[in-house]
């Protein structure tokens, strides 16, 4: 027999039923044979299991630890419960935005129906274990490897050891174990509900015709206003009505829509608002499914108290016991090579007040070296530092002799109010050299789209963020911060309670009401993830499918 996993296809409902029915029949048919000739049958089964499981060290070790006893193909009630749990896991996959047709079972089903030996049953048991490990991993930590989709997603997915899945399915409650595999967070549940609603809406016709106009505002009328009215009604922003004028009710509906899409709520349908309103429901559903896969990538304890930065939302939050206790606008990396903010998680350990800006090497040689080669006094706010830590006079160096590869100096900006990092930075030491910090460029926070930095995260209200963090360890957090700031000296304050920091990327996410908000795919990452999911077999199923 030659059982093969087909990672780009899957079990249809009919195929699954036939598949498990065949497994049941095979196990029932071999039970008596095991009693008639137990020694021969057991040896044949064990040999087949040992051979089949040898492809996977963890699987082989698990079978060896249980003396090669069957996991799936026995005749007992516990084996039937495991098979039912496996069926539930396979059935769940498309509900969670995973491929619904991942395993091609036609050849397998035919061979199972013809199987007569214990060796056949041993091979089947291993194959079912392989399928189980595949499906369980997809449900719990996702089907994609993030860095293979985009090398700026440097997140470490919390993959589980195979033994955890095998112990879970062979435990006392295999079905409960299966149902607990996907993320158990409120965010994931909100995304699941939104996915189901959107699929039902699509099966009923979706948002309807797009709005064809350049600009619409209060007082307008005509066919474009009617199309806008109908689309807002179908989106749930406007109660059903017959009015054909852009009246106050429509202004308020547009404002609600704009808030849910991260826009200035002026109630006017300009180019950006019109583009968002005309975004297809299929594209919104794709965003939700991508967000669910991203949630599986962080399916682990995220910290009771944590910093949450959603890059496309341009906002940073401090969350404590599920409540947002601090929130501020943020500036993130520019949408260009080498400046996009990466995605990862780490632990914030300290803050530095009156920081020195140690200019990253990439900026030194990529931006400042060409400037000082043209004019040695360019970028005069930065000190040139040699290998011994000494400040080098600009007029003592012929900069034209250097290239990006051999430039021997560092560049630093001493603490000051004009320092590029502002007056405080928040450190979670990481290989990406990313942190949160203040900035003297306050005007950028007034913009709706705030992708301007070299990759680090600038905060609109860094002092208030510092007071909130210090409030967990100081009786007078503001006083401690301000007295340290007044010294003008670079000072590190350690956090007595370090907290996790998560730089995430969500173009679809839920708000406090459980309502889904949407943001632009500023770096094109979600589009790449969707293409990768589609290549794995994920489809936009409708509610009546």
Coordinates of C-alpha atoms in Angstrom, one line a residue:
X1 CA 0.0 0.0 0.0
X2 CA 1.2 3.5 -0.7
X3 CA -0.7 6.1 1.3
X4 CA 0.2 9.7 0.4
X5 CA -0.5 13.0 2.0
X6 CA -1.5 15.7 -0.5
X7 CA -0.8 19.0 1.2
X8 CA -2.5 21.1 -1.5
X9 CA -5.9 19.4 -1.5
X10 CA -8.4 18.1 1.2
X11 CA -11.3 16.1 2.5
X12 CA -14.7 16.9 0.9
X13 CA -17.7 16.2 3.1
X14 CA -18.5 13.0 1.1
X15 CA -14.8 12.0 1.0
X16 CA -14.5 12.4 4.7
X17 CA -17.5 10.3 5.4
X18 CA -16.3 7.5 3.1
X19 CA -12.8 7.8 4.5
X20 CA -13.9 7.3 8.1
X21 CA -16.5 4.7 7.3
X22 CA -13.7 2.7 5.6
X23 CA -11.5 3.1 8.6
X24 CA -14.3 1.9 10.9
X25 CA -15.0 -1.1 8.6
X26 CA -11.3 -2.0 8.5
X27 CA -10.9 -1.8 12.2
X28 CA -14.0 -3.9 12.8
X29 CA -13.0 -6.5 10.3
X30 CA -9.5 -6.9 11.8
X31 CA -10.7 -7.2 15.4
X32 CA -11.7 -10.8 15.2
X33 CA -8.6 -11.7 13.2
X34 CA -6.4 -10.3 16.0
X35 CA -8.1 -12.8 18.4
X36 CA -7.7 -15.8 16.1
X37 CA -4.0 -15.3 15.6
X38 CA -2.9 -12.7 18.1
X39 CA 0.8 -13.2 17.9
X40 CA 1.1 -13.1 14.1
X41 CA -1.3 -10.1 13.8
X42 CA 0.3 -8.1 16.5
X43 CA 3.7 -8.5 15.0
X44 CA 2.5 -7.5 11.6
X45 CA 0.7 -4.4 13.0
X46 CA 3.8 -3.4 15.0
X47 CA 6.1 -3.8 12.1
X48 CA 4.0 -1.7 9.8
X49 CA 3.6 1.0 12.5
X50 CA 7.3 1.1 13.2
X51 CA 8.1 1.3 9.5
X52 CA 5.5 4.0 8.7
X53 CA 6.2 6.1 11.7
X54 CA 10.0 6.1 11.1
X55 CA 9.5 9.1 8.8
X56 CA 8.8 11.3 11.8
X57 CA 11.0 11.1 14.9
X58 CA 8.4 12.4 17.3
X59 CA 5.6 10.2 15.9
X60 CA 7.9 7.1 16.0
X61 CA 8.8 7.9 19.6
X62 CA 5.2 8.3 20.6
X63 CA 4.2 4.9 19.1
X64 CA 7.3 3.3 20.7
X65 CA 6.3 4.7 24.1
X66 CA 2.9 2.9 23.9
X67 CA 4.4 -0.3 22.6
X68 CA 2.9 0.4 19.1
X69 CA -0.7 0.1 20.3
X70 CA -3.2 1.5 17.7
X71 CA -4.3 5.1 18.1
X72 CA -7.1 5.0 15.6
X73 CA -7.8 1.6 14.2
X74 CA -8.7 -0.4 17.4
X75 CA -12.2 -1.7 18.0
X76 CA -12.6 0.0 21.4
X77 CA -14.8 3.0 22.2
X78 CA -11.8 5.2 22.8
X79 CA -10.6 4.6 19.2
X80 CA -14.1 5.5 17.9
X81 CA -14.0 8.7 19.9
X82 CA -10.6 9.6 18.4
X83 CA -11.8 9.0 14.9
X84 CA -14.9 11.2 15.6
X85 CA -12.6 13.9 16.9
X86 CA -10.4 13.7 13.8
X87 CA -13.5 14.0 11.6
X88 CA -14.5 17.1 13.7
X89 CA -11.0 18.6 13.2
X90 CA -11.3 18.1 9.4
X91 CA -14.8 19.5 9.3
X92 CA -13.7 22.6 11.3
X93 CA -10.9 23.5 8.9
X94 CA -12.9 25.5 6.3
X95 CA -15.0 27.2 9.1
X96 CA -11.7 28.6 10.3
X97 CA -10.6 29.9 6.9
X98 CA -8.4 26.9 6.2
X99 CA -8.4 24.6 3.1
X100 CA -11.6 22.5 2.9
X101 CA -10.0 20.0 0.5
X102 CA -6.6 19.4 1.8
X103 CA -6.4 15.6 1.7
X104 CA -7.0 13.6 -1.4
X105 CA -8.5 10.4 -0.1
X106 CA -9.9 8.6 -3.2
X107 CA -7.0 6.3 -3.6
X108 CA -6.7 5.8 0.2
X109 CA -10.4 4.9 0.5
X110 CA -10.2 2.3 -2.2
X111 CA -7.2 0.7 -0.7
X112 CA -8.7 0.7 2.8
X113 CA -11.8 -1.1 1.5
X114 CA -9.5 -3.8 0.0
X115 CA -7.2 -4.1 3.0
X116 CA -7.1 -7.5 4.7
X117 CA -3.9 -7.6 6.7
X118 CA -2.7 -6.2 10.0
X119 CA 0.1 -4.6 8.1
X120 CA -2.5 -2.7 6.2
X121 CA -4.1 -1.6 9.5
X122 CA -0.7 -0.5 10.9
X123 CA 0.0 1.7 7.8
X124 CA -3.5 3.1 8.1
X125 CA -3.0 4.0 11.8
X126 CA 0.2 5.9 11.0
X127 CA -1.4 7.7 8.1
X128 CA -4.3 8.8 10.3
X129 CA -1.8 10.1 12.8
X130 CA 0.0 12.1 10.1
X131 CA -3.3 13.6 9.0
X132 CA -4.2 14.4 12.6
X133 CA -0.8 16.2 13.2
X134 CA -1.3 18.2 10.0
X135 CA -4.8 19.3 10.7
X136 CA -4.2 20.0 14.4
X137 CA -1.2 22.2 13.5
X138 CA -3.2 24.1 10.9
X139 CA -6.0 24.8 13.4
X140 CA -3.7 25.9 16.2
X141 CA -0.8 27.8 14.7
X142 CA -1.7 28.3 11.1
X143 CA -1.0 26.7 7.7
X144 CA 1.7 29.2 6.6
X145 CA 5.2 29.9 7.7
X146 CA 5.2 33.8 8.0
X147 CA 8.8 34.5 7.0
X148 CA 8.3 32.4 3.9
X149 CA 5.5 34.7 2.8
X150 CA 7.3 38.0 3.7
X151 CA 10.8 38.2 5.2
X152 CA 9.7 41.3 7.2
X153 CA 7.4 39.1 9.3
X154 CA 10.0 37.9 11.7
X155 CA 7.5 36.5 14.2
X156 CA 8.3 33.2 15.9
X157 CA 5.2 31.0 15.6
X158 CA 4.5 29.0 18.8
X159 CA 4.6 25.6 17.1
X160 CA 3.8 22.7 19.5
X161 CA 5.7 19.4 19.7
X162 CA 3.9 16.5 18.0
X163 CA 3.7 14.7 21.3
X164 CA 1.3 17.3 22.6
X165 CA -1.2 16.7 19.8
X166 CA -0.8 12.9 20.2
X167 CA -1.3 13.0 24.0
X168 CA -4.3 15.3 23.5
X169 CA -6.1 13.1 21.1
X170 CA -5.4 10.0 23.2
X171 CA -6.6 11.7 26.3
X172 CA -9.9 11.4 28.1
X173 CA -11.7 14.1 26.0
X174 CA -10.4 14.1 22.4
X175 CA -13.3 16.1 21.0
X176 CA -12.8 18.8 23.6
X177 CA -9.1 18.9 22.8
X178 CA -9.9 19.4 19.1
X179 CA -12.3 22.2 19.7
X180 CA -9.7 24.0 22.0
X181 CA -7.0 24.0 19.3
X182 CA -7.9 27.4 17.5
X183 CA -7.2 30.6 19.4
X184 CA -9.7 31.0 22.3
X185 CA -9.5 34.8 22.3
X186 CA -12.4 37.3 22.0
X187 CA -10.7 38.8 18.9
X188 CA -10.6 35.4 17.1
X189 CA -14.3 34.8 18.0
X190 CA -15.2 38.2 16.6
X191 CA -13.4 37.4 13.4
X192 CA -15.1 34.1 13.2
X193 CA -18.5 35.6 13.6
X194 CA -17.7 38.4 11.0
X195 CA -16.6 35.7 8.6
X196 CA -19.8 33.8 8.9
X197 CA -22.0 36.9 8.6
X198 CA -20.0 38.1 5.5
X199 CA -20.3 34.7 3.8
X200 CA -24.1 34.8 4.4
X201 CA -24.3 38.3 3.0
X202 CA -22.3 37.3 -0.1
X203 CA -24.6 34.4 -0.7
X204 CA -27.5 37.0 -0.6
X205 CA -25.9 39.3 -3.1
X206 CA -23.3 41.3 -1.1
X207 CA -23.0 45.0 -0.9
X208 CA -24.5 45.6 -4.3
X209 CA -23.4 48.1 -7.1
X210 CA -20.5 50.3 -6.5
X211 CA -20.9 54.1 -6.1
X212 CA -19.8 56.0 -9.2
X213 CA -18.8 59.6 -8.3
X214 CA -15.9 61.8 -7.7
X215 CA -17.2 63.4 -4.5
X216 CA -20.5 63.4 -2.6
X217 CA -21.5 65.6 0.3
X218 CA -24.6 66.8 2.2
X219 CA -27.2 68.3 0.0
X220 CA -26.4 66.2 -3.1
X221 CA -28.9 64.0 -4.9
X222 CA -29.1 61.7 -7.9
X223 CA -28.2 58.2 -8.9
X224 CA -24.8 58.2 -7.1
X225 CA -26.4 59.2 -3.8
X226 CA -29.0 56.4 -4.2
X227 CA -26.1 53.9 -4.8
X228 CA -24.3 55.3 -1.7
X229 CA -27.5 55.0 0.3
X230 CA -28.1 51.4 -0.8
X231 CA -24.5 50.4 -0.1
X232 CA -24.5 52.0 3.4
X233 CA -27.8 50.1 4.1
X234 CA -26.3 46.8 3.1
X235 CA -23.2 47.5 5.1
X236 CA -25.3 48.1 8.2
X237 CA -24.4 51.8 8.6
X238 CA -27.9 53.2 7.6
X239 CA -31.4 52.0 8.4
X240 CA -33.5 51.1 5.3
X241 CA -35.0 54.3 3.8
X242 CA -36.3 55.8 0.6
X243 CA -34.7 59.2 0.7
X244 CA -32.6 60.1 -2.4
X245 CA -30.9 63.1 -0.8
X246 CA -27.6 63.2 1.0
X247 CA -29.1 64.3 4.2
X248 CA -28.1 64.4 7.9
X249 CA -28.7 60.7 8.4
X250 CA -26.4 59.9 5.5
X251 CA -23.7 62.2 6.8
X252 CA -23.8 60.4 10.2
X253 CA -23.7 57.0 8.5
X254 CA -20.7 58.1 6.4
X255 CA -19.0 59.4 9.6
X256 CA -19.5 56.0 11.3
X257 CA -18.1 54.3 8.2
X258 CA -15.1 56.6 8.2
X259 CA -14.3 55.9 11.9
X260 CA -14.4 52.2 11.2
X261 CA -11.9 52.7 8.5
X262 CA -9.5 54.9 10.3
X263 CA -10.4 58.1 8.4
X264 CA -11.2 61.6 9.5
X265 CA -15.0 61.5 10.1
X266 CA -15.9 64.6 8.1
X267 CA -19.0 63.0 6.5
X268 CA -17.9 63.8 3.0
X269 CA -17.3 61.1 0.5
X270 CA -14.0 62.1 -1.1
X271 CA -11.6 59.9 -3.1
X272 CA -10.3 57.9 -0.1
X273 CA -13.7 57.3 1.5
X274 CA -15.2 56.4 -1.9
X275 CA -12.4 53.9 -2.5
X276 CA -13.1 52.3 0.9
X277 CA -16.9 52.2 0.4
X278 CA -16.4 50.6 -3.0
X279 CA -14.0 47.9 -1.7
X280 CA -15.7 44.6 -2.5
X281 CA -17.1 42.4 0.2
X282 CA -14.9 39.5 -1.2
X283 CA -11.8 41.6 -0.4
X284 CA -13.1 42.4 3.1
X285 CA -13.7 38.7 3.6
X286 CA -10.1 38.0 2.5
X287 CA -8.9 40.5 5.1
X288 CA -10.8 38.7 7.8
X289 CA -9.5 35.3 6.8
X290 CA -5.9 36.6 6.7
X291 CA -6.5 38.1 10.2
X292 CA -7.6 34.7 11.5
X293 CA -4.4 33.1 10.1
X294 CA -2.4 35.9 11.8
X295 CA -4.2 35.2 15.1
X296 CA -3.1 31.6 14.9
X297 CA 0.5 32.7 14.5
X298 CA 0.3 34.2 18.0
X299 CA -1.8 31.5 19.6
X300 CA -0.1 31.7 22.9
X301 CA -0.3 33.7 26.2
X302 CA 0.4 37.3 25.1
X303 CA 0.8 38.8 28.6
X304 CA -1.8 40.0 31.0
X305 CA -0.3 43.4 30.5
X306 CA 1.1 44.1 27.1
X307 CA 1.9 46.8 24.5
X308 CA 0.0 46.3 21.2
X309 CA 1.0 48.2 18.1
X310 CA -1.1 47.6 15.0
X311 CA 1.0 49.0 12.1
X312 CA -1.8 49.6 9.6
X313 CA -3.9 51.3 12.3
X314 CA -1.0 53.6 13.2
X315 CA -1.9 53.3 16.9
X316 CA -0.1 51.9 20.0
X317 CA -2.0 50.6 23.1
X318 CA -1.2 49.4 26.6
X319 CA -3.6 46.6 27.5
X320 CA -4.0 45.5 31.1
X321 CA -6.3 42.5 32.0
X322 CA -8.1 43.0 28.7
X323 CA -8.7 46.7 29.1
X324 CA -7.0 49.4 27.1
X325 CA -5.5 51.7 29.8
X326 CA -3.5 53.8 27.4
X327 CA -3.7 54.6 23.7
X328 CA -1.9 57.0 21.3
X329 CA -1.3 57.7 17.7
X330 CA 1.8 56.3 16.2
X331 CA 4.1 56.8 13.2
X332 CA 5.4 53.6 11.6
X333 CA 8.0 52.7 9.0
X334 CA 7.7 54.2 5.5
X335 CA 6.4 51.8 2.8
X336 CA 9.7 51.3 1.1
X337 CA 12.5 48.8 1.1
X338 CA 14.5 48.9 4.3
X339 CA 12.1 51.1 6.2
X340 CA 9.0 49.1 6.7
X341 CA 8.4 48.2 10.3
X342 CA 8.8 44.5 10.9
X343 CA 6.3 42.3 12.8
X344 CA 7.5 40.5 15.9
X345 CA 7.0 40.2 19.6
X346 CA 9.5 40.8 22.4
X347 CA 9.7 42.1 26.0
X348 CA 10.0 45.7 27.1
X349 CA 12.6 45.9 29.8
X350 CA 13.4 49.6 30.4
X351 CA 13.0 53.2 29.1
X352 CA 15.8 55.7 28.5
X353 CA 15.2 59.3 29.3
X354 CA 17.2 61.9 27.4
X355 CA 18.4 59.3 24.9
X356 CA 21.4 59.5 22.6
X357 CA 20.5 58.6 19.0
X358 CA 23.0 56.0 17.8
X359 CA 22.4 56.3 14.1
X360 CA 21.9 52.9 12.5
X361 CA 24.7 51.9 10.1
X362 CA 22.3 51.6 7.2
X363 CA 21.3 55.3 7.7
X364 CA 24.9 56.4 8.2
X365 CA 26.2 55.0 5.0
X366 CA 23.0 55.1 3.0
X367 CA 21.9 58.7 3.8
X368 CA 24.5 60.7 5.6
X369 CA 27.7 59.6 3.9
X370 CA 26.7 60.9 0.5
X371 CA 25.7 64.2 2.2
X372 CA 29.0 64.7 4.0
X373 CA 31.0 63.7 0.9
X374 CA 29.3 66.6 -0.9
X375 CA 29.6 68.9 2.2
X376 CA 31.6 67.9 5.3
X377 CA 29.5 70.1 7.5
X378 CA 26.2 68.5 6.4
X379 CA 24.1 66.8 9.1
X380 CA 26.0 69.0 11.7
X381 CA 23.6 67.9 14.5
X382 CA 25.4 64.5 14.4
X383 CA 28.7 63.8 16.0
X384 CA 31.2 61.7 14.1
X385 CA 32.7 59.0 16.4
X386 CA 35.8 56.9 15.9
X387 CA 36.5 53.3 17.0
X388 CA 37.8 54.6 20.4
X389 CA 34.6 56.6 21.1
X390 CA 36.2 60.0 20.4
X391 CA 34.4 62.8 18.5
X392 CA 36.2 63.4 15.2
X393 CA 36.4 66.9 13.7
X394 CA 34.8 67.0 10.3
X395 CA 37.6 69.1 8.8
X396 CA 40.1 66.4 9.7
X397 CA 38.6 63.8 7.4
X398 CA 38.5 63.4 3.6
X399 CA 35.1 61.7 3.3
X400 CA 35.5 61.1 -0.5
X401 CA 37.9 58.3 0.2
X402 CA 35.2 56.1 1.8
X403 CA 32.5 53.8 0.5
X404 CA 29.6 52.3 2.3
X405 CA 31.7 49.2 2.9
X406 CA 34.7 50.9 4.6
X407 CA 33.3 54.0 6.3
X408 CA 35.0 53.7 9.7
X409 CA 32.9 56.1 11.8
X410 CA 29.7 55.9 13.8
X411 CA 27.3 58.9 14.1
X412 CA 25.5 59.9 17.2
X413 CA 23.2 62.7 18.2
X414 CA 23.5 63.8 21.9
X415 CA 20.4 64.2 24.1
X416 CA 18.3 67.3 23.4
X417 CA 14.8 68.4 22.5
X418 CA 15.7 68.2 18.8
X419 CA 17.1 64.7 19.1
X420 CA 15.5 62.4 16.5
X421 CA 14.3 60.1 19.3
X422 CA 12.8 63.0 21.3
X423 CA 13.2 62.9 25.0
X424 CA 12.4 59.2 25.8
X425 CA 12.6 55.8 24.2
X426 CA 11.1 52.5 25.3
X427 CA 13.4 49.5 24.8
X428 CA 12.6 45.9 24.1
X429 CA 16.1 44.8 22.9
X430 CA 15.8 42.9 19.6
X431 CA 17.8 41.9 16.6
X432 CA 15.7 44.2 14.4
X433 CA 16.9 47.4 16.3
X434 CA 13.2 48.5 16.7
X435 CA 11.8 50.4 19.6
X436 CA 9.2 53.0 20.6
X437 CA 10.2 56.6 21.1
X438 CA 9.3 60.3 21.2
X439 CA 9.9 62.6 18.2
X440 CA 10.3 66.3 17.6
X441 CA 8.3 65.9 14.4
X442 CA 4.9 66.3 16.0
X443 CA 3.0 67.5 12.9
X444 CA 3.0 64.0 11.4
X445 CA 0.5 62.8 14.0
X446 CA -2.2 65.0 12.5
X447 CA -2.2 62.9 9.3
X448 CA -4.5 59.9 8.8
X449 CA -1.8 57.8 7.1
X450 CA 1.3 57.9 9.3
X451 CA 4.0 55.8 7.6
X452 CA 7.1 58.0 7.7
X453 CA 9.8 56.5 10.0
X454 CA 12.8 54.4 9.3
X455 CA 11.1 51.5 11.0
X456 CA 10.8 52.4 14.6
X457 CA 7.5 53.4 16.2
X458 CA 7.1 57.1 17.1
X459 CA 4.5 57.9 19.8
X460 CA 2.3 61.0 19.9
X461 CA 2.1 61.0 23.7
X462 CA 5.3 59.4 24.9
X463 CA 5.3 61.2 28.3
X464 CA 1.9 59.9 29.2
X465 CA 3.0 56.4 28.1
X466 CA 6.0 56.7 30.4
X467 CA 3.8 57.9 33.3
X468 CA 1.5 54.9 32.8
X469 CA 4.3 52.4 32.8
X470 CA 6.0 54.0 35.8
X471 CA 2.7 54.0 37.6
X472 CA 3.1 50.3 38.2
X473 CA 6.2 50.9 40.3
X474 CA 6.3 54.5 41.5
X475 CA 4.1 56.5 43.8
X476 CA 4.7 59.6 41.8
X477 CA 5.4 58.5 38.3
X478 CA 5.2 61.9 36.7
X479 CA 7.5 63.4 39.3
X480 CA 10.1 60.7 38.8
X481 CA 10.0 61.1 35.1
X482 CA 10.2 64.9 35.1
X483 CA 12.9 65.1 37.6
X484 CA 15.0 62.7 35.6
X485 CA 14.2 64.6 32.4
X486 CA 15.3 67.8 34.0
X487 CA 18.9 66.5 34.5
X488 CA 19.4 66.5 30.8
X489 CA 21.5 63.3 31.2
X490 CA 20.9 60.1 29.5
X491 CA 19.3 57.9 32.2
X492 CA 17.9 54.3 32.1
X493 CA 15.0 53.4 34.2
X494 CA 14.3 49.6 34.4
X495 CA 10.8 48.4 34.5
X496 CA 10.2 46.3 37.6
X497 CA 7.5 44.4 35.7
X498 CA 8.7 43.9 32.1
X499 CA 5.9 43.4 29.6
X500 CA 5.4 41.9 26.2
X501 CA 5.4 44.1 23.1
X502 CA 3.6 42.9 20.0
X503 CA 4.1 44.7 16.7
X504 CA 1.2 43.3 14.7
X505 CA -0.3 43.9 11.3
X506 CA -4.1 43.8 11.1
X507 CA -6.1 45.2 8.2
X508 CA -9.2 43.7 9.8
X509 CA -9.7 43.7 13.6
X510 CA -12.6 44.2 16.1
X511 CA -13.2 47.2 18.3
X512 CA -14.7 47.2 21.8
X513 CA -18.2 46.6 20.4
X514 CA -17.0 43.5 18.6
X515 CA -17.5 45.3 15.3
X516 CA -14.9 44.8 12.6
X517 CA -12.8 47.7 11.5
X518 CA -10.7 47.8 8.3
X519 CA -7.4 49.5 7.4
X520 CA -5.4 49.8 4.2
X521 CA -2.8 47.1 3.5
X522 CA 0.0 49.7 3.6
X523 CA 2.9 47.3 3.0
X524 CA 1.0 44.8 0.8
X525 CA 1.6 42.0 3.3
X526 CA -2.0 40.9 3.6
X527 CA -2.2 40.6 -0.2
X528 CA 0.8 38.3 -0.1
X529 CA -0.6 36.2 2.7
X530 CA -3.9 35.8 0.9
X531 CA -2.2 34.6 -2.2
X532 CA -0.3 32.1 -0.2
X533 CA -3.5 30.9 1.5
X534 CA -5.2 30.6 -1.8
X535 CA -2.3 28.6 -3.1
X536 CA -2.8 26.2 -0.2
X537 CA -6.5 25.8 -1.2
X538 CA -8.3 28.4 0.9
X539 CA -11.4 29.7 -0.9
X540 CA -14.1 32.2 -0.1
X541 CA -17.0 29.9 0.7
X542 CA -20.5 31.4 0.7
X543 CA -22.9 30.9 3.6
X544 CA -25.0 28.4 1.7
X545 CA -22.1 26.3 0.5

